[in-house]
PDB file of C-alpha atoms in Angstrom:
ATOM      1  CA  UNK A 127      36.855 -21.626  30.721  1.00 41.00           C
ATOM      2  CA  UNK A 128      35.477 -20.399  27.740  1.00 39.00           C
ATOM      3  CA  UNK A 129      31.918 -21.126  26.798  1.00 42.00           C
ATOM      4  CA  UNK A 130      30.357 -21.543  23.328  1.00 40.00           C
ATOM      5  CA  UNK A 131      27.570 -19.049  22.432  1.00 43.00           C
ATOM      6  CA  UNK A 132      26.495 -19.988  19.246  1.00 44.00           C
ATOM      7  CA  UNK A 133      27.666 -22.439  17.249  1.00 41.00           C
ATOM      8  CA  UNK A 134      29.286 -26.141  18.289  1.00 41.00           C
ATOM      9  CA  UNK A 135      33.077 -26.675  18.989  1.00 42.00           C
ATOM     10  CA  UNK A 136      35.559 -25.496  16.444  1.00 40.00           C
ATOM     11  CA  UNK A 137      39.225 -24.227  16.008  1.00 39.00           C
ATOM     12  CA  UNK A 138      38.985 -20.634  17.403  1.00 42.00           C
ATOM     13  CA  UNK A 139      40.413 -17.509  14.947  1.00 48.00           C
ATOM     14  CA  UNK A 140      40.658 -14.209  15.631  1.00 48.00           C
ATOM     15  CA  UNK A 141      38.942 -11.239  13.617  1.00 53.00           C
ATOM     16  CA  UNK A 142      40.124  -7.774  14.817  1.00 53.00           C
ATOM     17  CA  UNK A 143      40.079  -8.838  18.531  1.00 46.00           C
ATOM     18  CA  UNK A 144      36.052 -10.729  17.921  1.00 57.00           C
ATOM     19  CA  UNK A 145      36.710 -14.043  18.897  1.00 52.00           C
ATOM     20  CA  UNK A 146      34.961 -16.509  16.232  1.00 63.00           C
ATOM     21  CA  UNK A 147      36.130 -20.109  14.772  1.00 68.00           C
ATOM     22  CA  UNK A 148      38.700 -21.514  12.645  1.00 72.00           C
ATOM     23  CA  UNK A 149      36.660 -22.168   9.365  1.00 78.00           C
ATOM     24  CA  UNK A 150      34.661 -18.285   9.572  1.00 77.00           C
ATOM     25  CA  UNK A 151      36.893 -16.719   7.170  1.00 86.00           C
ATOM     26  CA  UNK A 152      36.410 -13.282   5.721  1.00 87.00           C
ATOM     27  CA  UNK A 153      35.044 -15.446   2.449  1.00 87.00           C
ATOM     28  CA  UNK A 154      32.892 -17.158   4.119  1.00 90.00           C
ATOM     29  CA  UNK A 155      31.301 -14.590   6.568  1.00 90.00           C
ATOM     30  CA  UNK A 156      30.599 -12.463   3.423  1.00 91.00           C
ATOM     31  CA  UNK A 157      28.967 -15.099   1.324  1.00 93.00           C
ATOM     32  CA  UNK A 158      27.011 -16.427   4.044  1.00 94.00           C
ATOM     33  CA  UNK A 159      25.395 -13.065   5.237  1.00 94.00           C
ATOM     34  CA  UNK A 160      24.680 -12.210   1.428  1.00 94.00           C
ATOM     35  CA  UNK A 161      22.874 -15.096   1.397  1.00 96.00           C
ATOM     36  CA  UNK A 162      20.763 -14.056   4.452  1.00 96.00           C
ATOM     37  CA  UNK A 163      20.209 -10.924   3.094  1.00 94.00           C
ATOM     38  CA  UNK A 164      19.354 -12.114  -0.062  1.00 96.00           C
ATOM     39  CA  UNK A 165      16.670 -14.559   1.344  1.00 96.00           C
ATOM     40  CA  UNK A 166      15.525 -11.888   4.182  1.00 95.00           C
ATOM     41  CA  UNK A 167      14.583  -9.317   1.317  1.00 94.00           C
ATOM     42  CA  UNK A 168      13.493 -11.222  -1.913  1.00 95.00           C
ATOM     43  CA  UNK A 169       9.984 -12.841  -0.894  1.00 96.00           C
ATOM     44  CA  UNK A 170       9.335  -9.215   1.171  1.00 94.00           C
ATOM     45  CA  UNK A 171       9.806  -7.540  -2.116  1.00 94.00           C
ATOM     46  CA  UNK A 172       7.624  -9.924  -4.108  1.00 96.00           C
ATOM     47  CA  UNK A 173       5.076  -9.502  -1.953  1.00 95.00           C
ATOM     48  CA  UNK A 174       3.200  -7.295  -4.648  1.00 95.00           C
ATOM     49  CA  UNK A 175       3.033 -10.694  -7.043  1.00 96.00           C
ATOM     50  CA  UNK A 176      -0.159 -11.881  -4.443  1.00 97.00           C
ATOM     51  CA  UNK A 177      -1.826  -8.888  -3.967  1.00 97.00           C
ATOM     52  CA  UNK A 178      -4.028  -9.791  -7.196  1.00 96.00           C
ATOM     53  CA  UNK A 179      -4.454 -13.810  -7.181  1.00 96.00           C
ATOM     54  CA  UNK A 180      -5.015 -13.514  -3.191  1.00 97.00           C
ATOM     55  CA  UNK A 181      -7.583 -10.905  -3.535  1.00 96.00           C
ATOM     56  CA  UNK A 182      -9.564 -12.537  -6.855  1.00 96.00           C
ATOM     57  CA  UNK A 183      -9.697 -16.339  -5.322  1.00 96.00           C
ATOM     58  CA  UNK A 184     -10.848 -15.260  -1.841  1.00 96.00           C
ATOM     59  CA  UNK A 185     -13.093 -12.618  -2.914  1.00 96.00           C
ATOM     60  CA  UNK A 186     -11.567  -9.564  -0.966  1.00 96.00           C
ATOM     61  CA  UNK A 187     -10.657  -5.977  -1.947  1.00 95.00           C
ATOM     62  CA  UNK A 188      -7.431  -4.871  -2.226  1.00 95.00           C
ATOM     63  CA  UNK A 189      -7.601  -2.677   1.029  1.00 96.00           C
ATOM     64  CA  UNK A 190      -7.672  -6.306   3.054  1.00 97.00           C
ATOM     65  CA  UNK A 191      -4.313  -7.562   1.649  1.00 97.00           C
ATOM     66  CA  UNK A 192      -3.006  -4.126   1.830  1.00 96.00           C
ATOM     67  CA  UNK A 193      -3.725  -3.801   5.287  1.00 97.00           C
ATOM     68  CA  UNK A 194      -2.208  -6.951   6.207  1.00 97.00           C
ATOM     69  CA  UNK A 195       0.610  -5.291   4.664  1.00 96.00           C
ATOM     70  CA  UNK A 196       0.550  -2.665   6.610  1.00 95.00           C
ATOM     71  CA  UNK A 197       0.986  -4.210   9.500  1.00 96.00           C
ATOM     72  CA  UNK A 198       3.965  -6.161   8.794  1.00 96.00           C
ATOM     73  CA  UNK A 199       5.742  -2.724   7.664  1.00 93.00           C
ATOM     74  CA  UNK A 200       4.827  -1.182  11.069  1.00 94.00           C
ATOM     75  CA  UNK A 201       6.190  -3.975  12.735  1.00 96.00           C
ATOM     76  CA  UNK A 202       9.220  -4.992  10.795  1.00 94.00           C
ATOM     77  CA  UNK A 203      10.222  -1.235  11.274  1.00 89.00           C
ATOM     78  CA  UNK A 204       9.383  -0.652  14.910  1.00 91.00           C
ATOM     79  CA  UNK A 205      11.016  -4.212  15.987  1.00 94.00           C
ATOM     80  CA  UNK A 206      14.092  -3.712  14.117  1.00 91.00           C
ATOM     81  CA  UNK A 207      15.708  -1.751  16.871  1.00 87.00           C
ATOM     82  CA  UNK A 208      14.926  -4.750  19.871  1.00 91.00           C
ATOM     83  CA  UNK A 209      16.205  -7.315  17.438  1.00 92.00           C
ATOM     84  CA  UNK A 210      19.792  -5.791  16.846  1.00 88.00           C
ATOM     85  CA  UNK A 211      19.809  -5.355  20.752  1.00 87.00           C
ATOM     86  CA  UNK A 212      19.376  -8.645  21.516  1.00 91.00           C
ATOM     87  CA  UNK A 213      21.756  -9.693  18.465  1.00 90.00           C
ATOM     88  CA  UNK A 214      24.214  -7.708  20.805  1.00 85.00           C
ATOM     89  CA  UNK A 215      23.326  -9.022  23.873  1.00 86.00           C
ATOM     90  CA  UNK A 216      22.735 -12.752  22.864  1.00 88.00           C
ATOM     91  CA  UNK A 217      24.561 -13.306  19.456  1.00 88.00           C
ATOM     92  CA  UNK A 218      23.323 -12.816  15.688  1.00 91.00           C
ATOM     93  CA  UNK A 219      22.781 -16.646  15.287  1.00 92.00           C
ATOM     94  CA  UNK A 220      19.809 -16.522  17.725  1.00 94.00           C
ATOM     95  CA  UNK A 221      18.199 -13.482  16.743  1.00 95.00           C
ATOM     96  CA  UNK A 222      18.563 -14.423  12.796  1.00 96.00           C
ATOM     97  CA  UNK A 223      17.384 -18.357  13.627  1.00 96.00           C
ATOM     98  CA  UNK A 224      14.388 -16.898  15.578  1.00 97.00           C
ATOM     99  CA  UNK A 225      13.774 -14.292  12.688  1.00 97.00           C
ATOM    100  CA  UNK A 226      13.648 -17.040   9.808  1.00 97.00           C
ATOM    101  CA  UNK A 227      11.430 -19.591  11.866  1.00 98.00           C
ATOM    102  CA  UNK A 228       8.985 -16.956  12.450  1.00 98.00           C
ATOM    103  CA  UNK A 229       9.433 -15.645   8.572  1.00 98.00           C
ATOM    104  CA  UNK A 230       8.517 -19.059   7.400  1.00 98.00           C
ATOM    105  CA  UNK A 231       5.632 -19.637   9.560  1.00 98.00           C
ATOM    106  CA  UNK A 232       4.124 -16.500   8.432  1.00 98.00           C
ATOM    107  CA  UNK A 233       4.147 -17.036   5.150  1.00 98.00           C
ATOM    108  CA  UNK A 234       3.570 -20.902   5.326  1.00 98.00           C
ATOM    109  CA  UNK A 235      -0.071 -19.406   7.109  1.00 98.00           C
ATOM    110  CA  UNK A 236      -0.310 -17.179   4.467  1.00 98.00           C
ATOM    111  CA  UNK A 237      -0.647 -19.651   1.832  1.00 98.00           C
ATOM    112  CA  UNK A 238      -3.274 -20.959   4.248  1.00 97.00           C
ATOM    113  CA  UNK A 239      -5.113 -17.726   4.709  1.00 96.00           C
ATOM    114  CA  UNK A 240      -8.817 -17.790   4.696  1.00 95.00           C
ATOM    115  CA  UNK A 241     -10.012 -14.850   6.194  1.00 97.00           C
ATOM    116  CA  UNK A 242      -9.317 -11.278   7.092  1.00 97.00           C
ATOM    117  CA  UNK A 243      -7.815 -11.566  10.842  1.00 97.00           C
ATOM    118  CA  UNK A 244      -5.876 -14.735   9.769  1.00 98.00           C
ATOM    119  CA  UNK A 245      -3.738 -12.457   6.665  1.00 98.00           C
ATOM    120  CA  UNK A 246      -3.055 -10.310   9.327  1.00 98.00           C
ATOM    121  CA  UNK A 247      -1.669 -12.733  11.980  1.00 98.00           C
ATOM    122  CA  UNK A 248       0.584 -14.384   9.261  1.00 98.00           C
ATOM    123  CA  UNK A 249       1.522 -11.910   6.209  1.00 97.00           C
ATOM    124  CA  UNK A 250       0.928  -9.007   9.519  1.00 97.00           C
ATOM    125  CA  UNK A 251       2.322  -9.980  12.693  1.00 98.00           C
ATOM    126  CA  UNK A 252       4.580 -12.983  11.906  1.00 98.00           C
ATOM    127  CA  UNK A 253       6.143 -12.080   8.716  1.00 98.00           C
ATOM    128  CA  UNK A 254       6.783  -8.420  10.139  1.00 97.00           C
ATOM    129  CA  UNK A 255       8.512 -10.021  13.672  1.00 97.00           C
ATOM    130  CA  UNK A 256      10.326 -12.616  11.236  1.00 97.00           C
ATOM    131  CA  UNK A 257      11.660  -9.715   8.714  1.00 96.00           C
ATOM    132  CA  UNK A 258      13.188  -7.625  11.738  1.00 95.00           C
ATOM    133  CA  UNK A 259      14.340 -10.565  13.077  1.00 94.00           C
ATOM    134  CA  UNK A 260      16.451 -11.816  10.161  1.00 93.00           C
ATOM    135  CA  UNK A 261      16.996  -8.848   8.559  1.00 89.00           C
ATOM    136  CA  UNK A 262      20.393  -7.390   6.637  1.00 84.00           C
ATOM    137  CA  UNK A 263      20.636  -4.975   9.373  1.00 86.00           C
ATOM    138  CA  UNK A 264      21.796  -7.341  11.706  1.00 91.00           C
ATOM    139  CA  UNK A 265      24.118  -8.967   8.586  1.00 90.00           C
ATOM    140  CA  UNK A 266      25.806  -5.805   8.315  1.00 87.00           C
ATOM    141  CA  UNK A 267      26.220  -5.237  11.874  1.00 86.00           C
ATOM    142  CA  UNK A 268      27.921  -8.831  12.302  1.00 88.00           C
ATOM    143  CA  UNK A 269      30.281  -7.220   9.557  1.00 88.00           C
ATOM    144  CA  UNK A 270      31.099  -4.368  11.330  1.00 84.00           C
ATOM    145  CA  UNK A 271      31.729  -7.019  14.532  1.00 85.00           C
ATOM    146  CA  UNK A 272      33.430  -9.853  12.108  1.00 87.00           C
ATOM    147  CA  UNK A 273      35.464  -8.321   9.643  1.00 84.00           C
ATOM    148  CA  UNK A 274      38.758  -7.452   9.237  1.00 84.00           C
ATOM    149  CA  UNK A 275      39.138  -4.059   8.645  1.00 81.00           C
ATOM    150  CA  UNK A 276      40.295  -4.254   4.821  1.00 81.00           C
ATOM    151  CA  UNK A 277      36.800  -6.199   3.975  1.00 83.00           C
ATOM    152  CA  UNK A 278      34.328  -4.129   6.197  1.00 81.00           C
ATOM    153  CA  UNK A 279      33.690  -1.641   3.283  1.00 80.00           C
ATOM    154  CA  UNK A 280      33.350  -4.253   0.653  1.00 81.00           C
ATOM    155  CA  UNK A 281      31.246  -6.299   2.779  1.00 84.00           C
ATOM    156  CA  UNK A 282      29.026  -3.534   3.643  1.00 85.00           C
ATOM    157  CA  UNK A 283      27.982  -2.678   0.123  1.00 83.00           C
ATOM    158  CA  UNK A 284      27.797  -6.439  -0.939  1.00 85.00           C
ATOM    159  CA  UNK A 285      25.166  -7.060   2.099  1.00 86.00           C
ATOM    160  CA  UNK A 286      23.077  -4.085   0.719  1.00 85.00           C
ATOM    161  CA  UNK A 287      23.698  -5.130  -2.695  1.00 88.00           C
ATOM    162  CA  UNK A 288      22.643  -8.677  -2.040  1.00 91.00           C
ATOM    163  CA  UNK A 289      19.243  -7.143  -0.621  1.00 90.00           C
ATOM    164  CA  UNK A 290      18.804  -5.923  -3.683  1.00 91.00           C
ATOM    165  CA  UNK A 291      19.696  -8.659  -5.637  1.00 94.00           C
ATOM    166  CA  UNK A 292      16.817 -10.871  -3.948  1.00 94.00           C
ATOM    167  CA  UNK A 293      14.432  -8.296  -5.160  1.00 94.00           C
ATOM    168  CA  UNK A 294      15.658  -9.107  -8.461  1.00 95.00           C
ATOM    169  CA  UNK A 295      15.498 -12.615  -8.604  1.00 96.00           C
ATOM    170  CA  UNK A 296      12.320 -13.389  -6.103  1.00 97.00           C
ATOM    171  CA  UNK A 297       9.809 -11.323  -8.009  1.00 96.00           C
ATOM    172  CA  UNK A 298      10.213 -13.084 -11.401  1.00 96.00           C
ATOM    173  CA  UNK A 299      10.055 -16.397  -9.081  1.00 97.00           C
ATOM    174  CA  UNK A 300       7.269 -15.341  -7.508  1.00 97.00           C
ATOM    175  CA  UNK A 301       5.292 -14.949 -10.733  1.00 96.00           C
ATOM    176  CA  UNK A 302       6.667 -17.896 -12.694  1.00 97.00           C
ATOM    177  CA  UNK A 303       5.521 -20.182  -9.560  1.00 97.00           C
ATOM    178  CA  UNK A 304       1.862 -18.486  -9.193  1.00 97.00           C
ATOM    179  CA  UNK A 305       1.665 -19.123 -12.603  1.00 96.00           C
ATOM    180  CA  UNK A 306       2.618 -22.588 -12.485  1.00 96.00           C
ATOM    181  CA  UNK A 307       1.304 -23.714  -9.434  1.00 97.00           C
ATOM    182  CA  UNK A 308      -0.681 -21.260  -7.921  1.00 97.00           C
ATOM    183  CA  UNK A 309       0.119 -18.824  -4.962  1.00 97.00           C
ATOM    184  CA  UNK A 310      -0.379 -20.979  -2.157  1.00 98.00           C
ATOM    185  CA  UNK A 311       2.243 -23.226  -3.893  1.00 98.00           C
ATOM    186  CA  UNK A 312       4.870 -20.092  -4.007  1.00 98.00           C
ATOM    187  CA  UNK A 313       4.651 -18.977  -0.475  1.00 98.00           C
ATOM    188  CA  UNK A 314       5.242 -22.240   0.563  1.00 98.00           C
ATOM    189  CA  UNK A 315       8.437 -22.439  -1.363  1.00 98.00           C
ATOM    190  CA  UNK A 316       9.459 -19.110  -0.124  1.00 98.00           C
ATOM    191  CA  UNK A 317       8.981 -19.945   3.650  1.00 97.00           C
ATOM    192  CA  UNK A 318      11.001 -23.256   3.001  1.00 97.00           C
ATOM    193  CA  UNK A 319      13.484 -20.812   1.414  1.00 98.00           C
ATOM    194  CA  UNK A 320      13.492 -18.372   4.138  1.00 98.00           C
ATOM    195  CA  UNK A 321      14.501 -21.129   6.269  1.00 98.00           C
ATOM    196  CA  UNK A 322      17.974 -21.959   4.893  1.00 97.00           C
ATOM    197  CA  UNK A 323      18.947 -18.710   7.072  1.00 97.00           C
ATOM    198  CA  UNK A 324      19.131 -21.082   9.603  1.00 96.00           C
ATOM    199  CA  UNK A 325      22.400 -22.816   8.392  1.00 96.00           C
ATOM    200  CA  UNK A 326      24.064 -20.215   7.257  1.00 96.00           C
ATOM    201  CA  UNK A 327      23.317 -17.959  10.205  1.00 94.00           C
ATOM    202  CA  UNK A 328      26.287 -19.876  11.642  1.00 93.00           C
ATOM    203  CA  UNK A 329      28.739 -18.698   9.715  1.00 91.00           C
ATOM    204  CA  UNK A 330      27.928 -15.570  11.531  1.00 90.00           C
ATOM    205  CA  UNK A 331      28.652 -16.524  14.641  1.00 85.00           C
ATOM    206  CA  UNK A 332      30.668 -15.860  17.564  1.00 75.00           C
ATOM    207  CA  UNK A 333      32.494 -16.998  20.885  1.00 59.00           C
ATOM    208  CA  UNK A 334      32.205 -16.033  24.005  1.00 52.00           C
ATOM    209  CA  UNK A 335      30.580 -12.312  25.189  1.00 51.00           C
ATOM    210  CA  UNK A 336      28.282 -11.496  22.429  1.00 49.00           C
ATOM    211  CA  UNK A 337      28.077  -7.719  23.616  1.00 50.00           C
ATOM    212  CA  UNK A 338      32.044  -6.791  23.134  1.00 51.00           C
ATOM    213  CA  UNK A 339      33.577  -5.973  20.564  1.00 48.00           C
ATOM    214  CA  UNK A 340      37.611  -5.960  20.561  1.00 46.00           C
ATOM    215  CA  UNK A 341      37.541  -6.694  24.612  1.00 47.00           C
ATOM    216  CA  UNK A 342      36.078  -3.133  24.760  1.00 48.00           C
ATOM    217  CA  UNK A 343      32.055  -2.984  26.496  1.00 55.00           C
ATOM    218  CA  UNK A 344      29.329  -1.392  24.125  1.00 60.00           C
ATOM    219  CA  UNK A 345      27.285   1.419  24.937  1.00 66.00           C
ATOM    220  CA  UNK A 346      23.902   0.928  26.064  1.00 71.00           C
ATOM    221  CA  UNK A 347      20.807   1.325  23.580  1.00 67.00           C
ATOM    222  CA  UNK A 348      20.059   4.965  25.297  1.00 77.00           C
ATOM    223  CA  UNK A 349      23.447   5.986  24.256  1.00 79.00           C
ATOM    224  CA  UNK A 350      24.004   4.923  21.199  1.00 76.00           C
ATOM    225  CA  UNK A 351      21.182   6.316  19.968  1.00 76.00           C
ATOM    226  CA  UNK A 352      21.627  10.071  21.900  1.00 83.00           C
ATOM    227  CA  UNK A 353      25.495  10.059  20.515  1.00 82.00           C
ATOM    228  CA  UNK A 354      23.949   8.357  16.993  1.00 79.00           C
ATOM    229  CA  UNK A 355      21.265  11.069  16.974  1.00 82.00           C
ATOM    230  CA  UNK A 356      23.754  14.005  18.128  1.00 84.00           C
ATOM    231  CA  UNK A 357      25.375  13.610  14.587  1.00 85.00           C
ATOM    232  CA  UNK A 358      23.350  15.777  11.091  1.00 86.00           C
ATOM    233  CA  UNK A 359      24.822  13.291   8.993  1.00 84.00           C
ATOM    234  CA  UNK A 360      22.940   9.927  11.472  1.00 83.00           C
ATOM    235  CA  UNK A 361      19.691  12.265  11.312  1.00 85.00           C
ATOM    236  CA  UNK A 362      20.163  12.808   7.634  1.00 86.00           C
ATOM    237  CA  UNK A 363      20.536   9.214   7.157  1.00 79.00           C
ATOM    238  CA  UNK A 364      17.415   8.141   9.025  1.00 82.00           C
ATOM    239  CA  UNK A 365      15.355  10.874   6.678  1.00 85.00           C
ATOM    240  CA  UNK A 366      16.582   8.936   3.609  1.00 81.00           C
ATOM    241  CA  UNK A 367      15.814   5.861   4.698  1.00 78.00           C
ATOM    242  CA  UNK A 368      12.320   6.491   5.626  1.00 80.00           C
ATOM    243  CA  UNK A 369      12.122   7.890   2.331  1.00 80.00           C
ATOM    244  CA  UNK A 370      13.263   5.101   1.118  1.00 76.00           C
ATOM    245  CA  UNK A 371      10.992   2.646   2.940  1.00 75.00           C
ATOM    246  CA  UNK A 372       7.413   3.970   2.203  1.00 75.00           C
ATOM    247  CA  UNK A 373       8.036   4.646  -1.689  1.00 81.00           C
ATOM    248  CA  UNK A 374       9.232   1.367  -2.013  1.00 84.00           C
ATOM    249  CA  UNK A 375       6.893  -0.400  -0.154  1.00 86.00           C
ATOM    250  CA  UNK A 376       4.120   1.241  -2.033  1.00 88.00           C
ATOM    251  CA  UNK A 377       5.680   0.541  -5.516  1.00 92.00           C
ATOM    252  CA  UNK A 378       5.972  -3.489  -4.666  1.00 92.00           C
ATOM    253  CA  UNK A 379       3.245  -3.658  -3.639  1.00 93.00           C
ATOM    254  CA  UNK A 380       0.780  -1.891  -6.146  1.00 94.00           C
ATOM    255  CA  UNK A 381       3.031  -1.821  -9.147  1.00 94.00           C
ATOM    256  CA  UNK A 382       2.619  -5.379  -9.779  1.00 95.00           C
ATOM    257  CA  UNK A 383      -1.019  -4.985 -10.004  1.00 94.00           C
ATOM    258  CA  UNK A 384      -1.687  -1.563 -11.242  1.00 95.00           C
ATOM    259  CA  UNK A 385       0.115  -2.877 -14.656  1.00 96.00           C
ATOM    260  CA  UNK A 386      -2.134  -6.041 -14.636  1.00 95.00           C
ATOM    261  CA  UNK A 387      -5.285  -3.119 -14.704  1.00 94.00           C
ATOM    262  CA  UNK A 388      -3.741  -1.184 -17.344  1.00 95.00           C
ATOM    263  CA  UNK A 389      -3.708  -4.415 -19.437  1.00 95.00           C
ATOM    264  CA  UNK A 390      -0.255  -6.138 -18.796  1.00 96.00           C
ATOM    265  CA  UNK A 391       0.523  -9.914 -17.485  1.00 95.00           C
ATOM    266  CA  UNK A 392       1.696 -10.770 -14.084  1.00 94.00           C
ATOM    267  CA  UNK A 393       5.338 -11.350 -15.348  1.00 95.00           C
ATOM    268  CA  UNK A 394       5.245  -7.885 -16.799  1.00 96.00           C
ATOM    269  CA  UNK A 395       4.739  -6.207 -13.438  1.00 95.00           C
ATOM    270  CA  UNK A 396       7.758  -9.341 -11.449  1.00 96.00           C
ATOM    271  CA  UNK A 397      10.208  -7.956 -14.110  1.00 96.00           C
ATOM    272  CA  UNK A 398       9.774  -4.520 -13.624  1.00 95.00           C
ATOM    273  CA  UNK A 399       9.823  -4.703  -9.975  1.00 95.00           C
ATOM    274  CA  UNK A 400      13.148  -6.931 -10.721  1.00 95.00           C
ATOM    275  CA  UNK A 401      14.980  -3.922 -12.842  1.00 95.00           C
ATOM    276  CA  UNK A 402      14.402  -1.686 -10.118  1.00 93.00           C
ATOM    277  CA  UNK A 403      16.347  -4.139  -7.719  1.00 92.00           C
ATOM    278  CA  UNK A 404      18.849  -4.783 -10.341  1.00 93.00           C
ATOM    279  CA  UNK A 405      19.127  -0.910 -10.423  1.00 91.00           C
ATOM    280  CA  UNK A 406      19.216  -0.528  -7.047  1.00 88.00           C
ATOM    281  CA  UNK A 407      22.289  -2.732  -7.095  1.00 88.00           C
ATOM    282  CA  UNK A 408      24.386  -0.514  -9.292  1.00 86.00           C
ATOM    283  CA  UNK A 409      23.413   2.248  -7.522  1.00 82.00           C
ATOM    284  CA  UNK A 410      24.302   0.963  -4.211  1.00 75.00           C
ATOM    285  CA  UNK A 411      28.001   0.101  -5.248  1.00 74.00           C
ATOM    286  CA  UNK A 412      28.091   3.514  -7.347  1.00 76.00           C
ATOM    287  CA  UNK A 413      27.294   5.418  -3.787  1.00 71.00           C
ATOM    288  CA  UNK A 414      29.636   3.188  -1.657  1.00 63.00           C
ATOM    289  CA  UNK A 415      32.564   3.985  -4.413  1.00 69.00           C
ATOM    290  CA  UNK A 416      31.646   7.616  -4.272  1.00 72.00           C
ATOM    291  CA  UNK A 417      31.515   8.182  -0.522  1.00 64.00           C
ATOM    292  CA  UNK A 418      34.820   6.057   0.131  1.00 58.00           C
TER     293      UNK A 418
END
C-alpha cells in the first residue's frame, strides 16, 4: 500500500520516475517554489531597513543589532546542510513548514525585542534556523527531484531569480511600512508573510520514499559531499558563494544606514539595496544563458 508523506490524498502523476500528485504540474511546482524563495529571501535582505530605527528607539549601538546579525548568518549557513538532509530523508514540505514557523516567530519576537540577549534569540537563533530551514536551496533541490527534464534549467534560474526578486521588492516595503507604522509594525507583517510558505510548500511535495529519486537510492551525506568536493568546478563554486555571502550580507545590512549618515532618507538606502536585487536578477539569467 502506498502511504502519503506529505500532502493529503490526490490523483497521483508521474515526474521523471518522482512520484507526486495529479494537480503538481511543472506550472505549478515552479510558481509555487518562486514564491518560497521569494518570501525566504526578501525580509532577510531588508534586514538593513532596522538596523537604524531599532538601534535609535532602544538606545543601543549598532554593534548590538549587528551582532544579532551575526548570529543568524552563522547559523543560517552552518544549518543549511542538516536541513536539505532531512528534506531528503523526510520530504521538502516538512523541512520548509518547520523553516517558515520558526522564520515567523523570530521575527514576530523581534518586533518585540527589548534587550540585548532577546535580539539574539529571535533576529539570532530563530530567524537563522528558520532561513536554512525554508530556504531556496531546498526549492531548487525539489526541482532537480520534481521536474521534468525540459523545465529543470528554467526552473533553476527562475528559483535564484525569484531570490532576488524578493530583495527587490521587500526592501522598499520594509521602509515604506517603518515609515508608516513603525518597525515593530513591519516585522510583524513580514513574519505573517513568511508564513504563506506554508501553503505553498505543498505544491512541493511528494509520495511515498522521500529519499529516492527515479526508484534509484541516494548517496549518503559523507558521499555526496567527498564525490561533490572531488570535483574543481564544486570547490570553485563553494569559493564564489562564500564570496558572495559575506559582501552581501555586509552591504544590506550597513548600506541602508551608512546613506542615512551621509545625509540620505531611509527610502534612499531600500531602493538602492532593491537595484542591486533587480540587478542581480539579470545577471542571474545572463549566467544561466551563458553556461547552458
Amino acid at each position: 500500500m502506498t502511504t502519503i508523506t506529505d500532502a493529503p490524498r490526490a490523483a497521483q502523476s508521474h515526474l521523471d520516475g518522482v512520484r507526486v500528485f495529479g494537480w503538481q504540474t511543472p506550472a505549478v511546482i515552479l510558481v509555487c517554489g518562486c514564491l518560497i524563495a521569494m518570501l525566504n529571501f526578501g525580509p532577510r535582505s531588508a534586514v538593513g531597513q532596522f538596523l537604524n530605527p531599532m538601534s535609535v528607539d532602544l538606545h543601543w549601538g549598532r554593534d548590538v543589532f549587528s551582532f544579532a546579525i551575526a548570529i543568524q548568518n552563522i547559523l543560517w549557513g552552518a544549518a543549511q546542510p542538516f536541513a536539505g538532509a532531512l528534506a531528503d530523508k523526510y520530504g521538502a514540505i516538512r523541512v520548509l513548514s518547520v523553516g517558515a514557523i520558526l522564520y515567523a516567530l523570530g521575527l514576530t519576537l523581534m518586533a518585540h525585542s527589548t534587550s540585548p540577549g532577546m535580539l539574539d534569540l529571535s533576529a539570532g537563533v530563530l530567524v537563522g534556523l528558520g532561513l536554512a530551514g525554508s530556504s531556496f536551496s531546498l526549492v531548487i533541490g525539489s526541482f532537480g527531484k520534481l521536474m521534468p527534464e525540459r523545465w529543470r534549467m528554467l526552473s533553476f534560474g527562475a528559483g535564484t531569480a525569484a531570490g532576488s526578486f524578493g530583495q527587490f521588492l521587500f526592501s522598499p516595503l520594509a521602509a515604506g511600512i517603518t515609515k508608516g507604522a513603525g518597525w515593530q509594525t513591519a516585522l510583524i507583517v513580514f513574519g505573517g508573510l513568511v508564513l504563506m510558505v506554508l501553503p505553498l510548500s505543498f505544491a512541493l511535495a511528494t509520495r511515498g520514499n522521500a529519499s529516492k529519486v527515479g526508484g534509484v537510492q541516494q548517496q549518503s551525506a559523507r558521499q555526496a559531499l567527498t564525490e561533490a568536493f572531488g570535483h574543481r568546478s564544486y570547490a570553485l563554486l563553494v569559493l564564489g558563494f562564500f564570496t558572495c555571502g559575506f559582501q552581501l550580507a555586509f552591504i544590506t545590512l550597513h548600506l541602508p544606514a551608512y546613506l542615512i549618515d551621509r545625509g540620505l532618507t531611509a527610502a534612499d538606502g531600500a531602493w538602492t539595496i532593491a537595484v542591486i536585487g533587480l540587478f542581480n536578477i539579470v545577471g542571474s539569467i545572463l549566467a544561466g544563458w551563458f553556461s547552458s
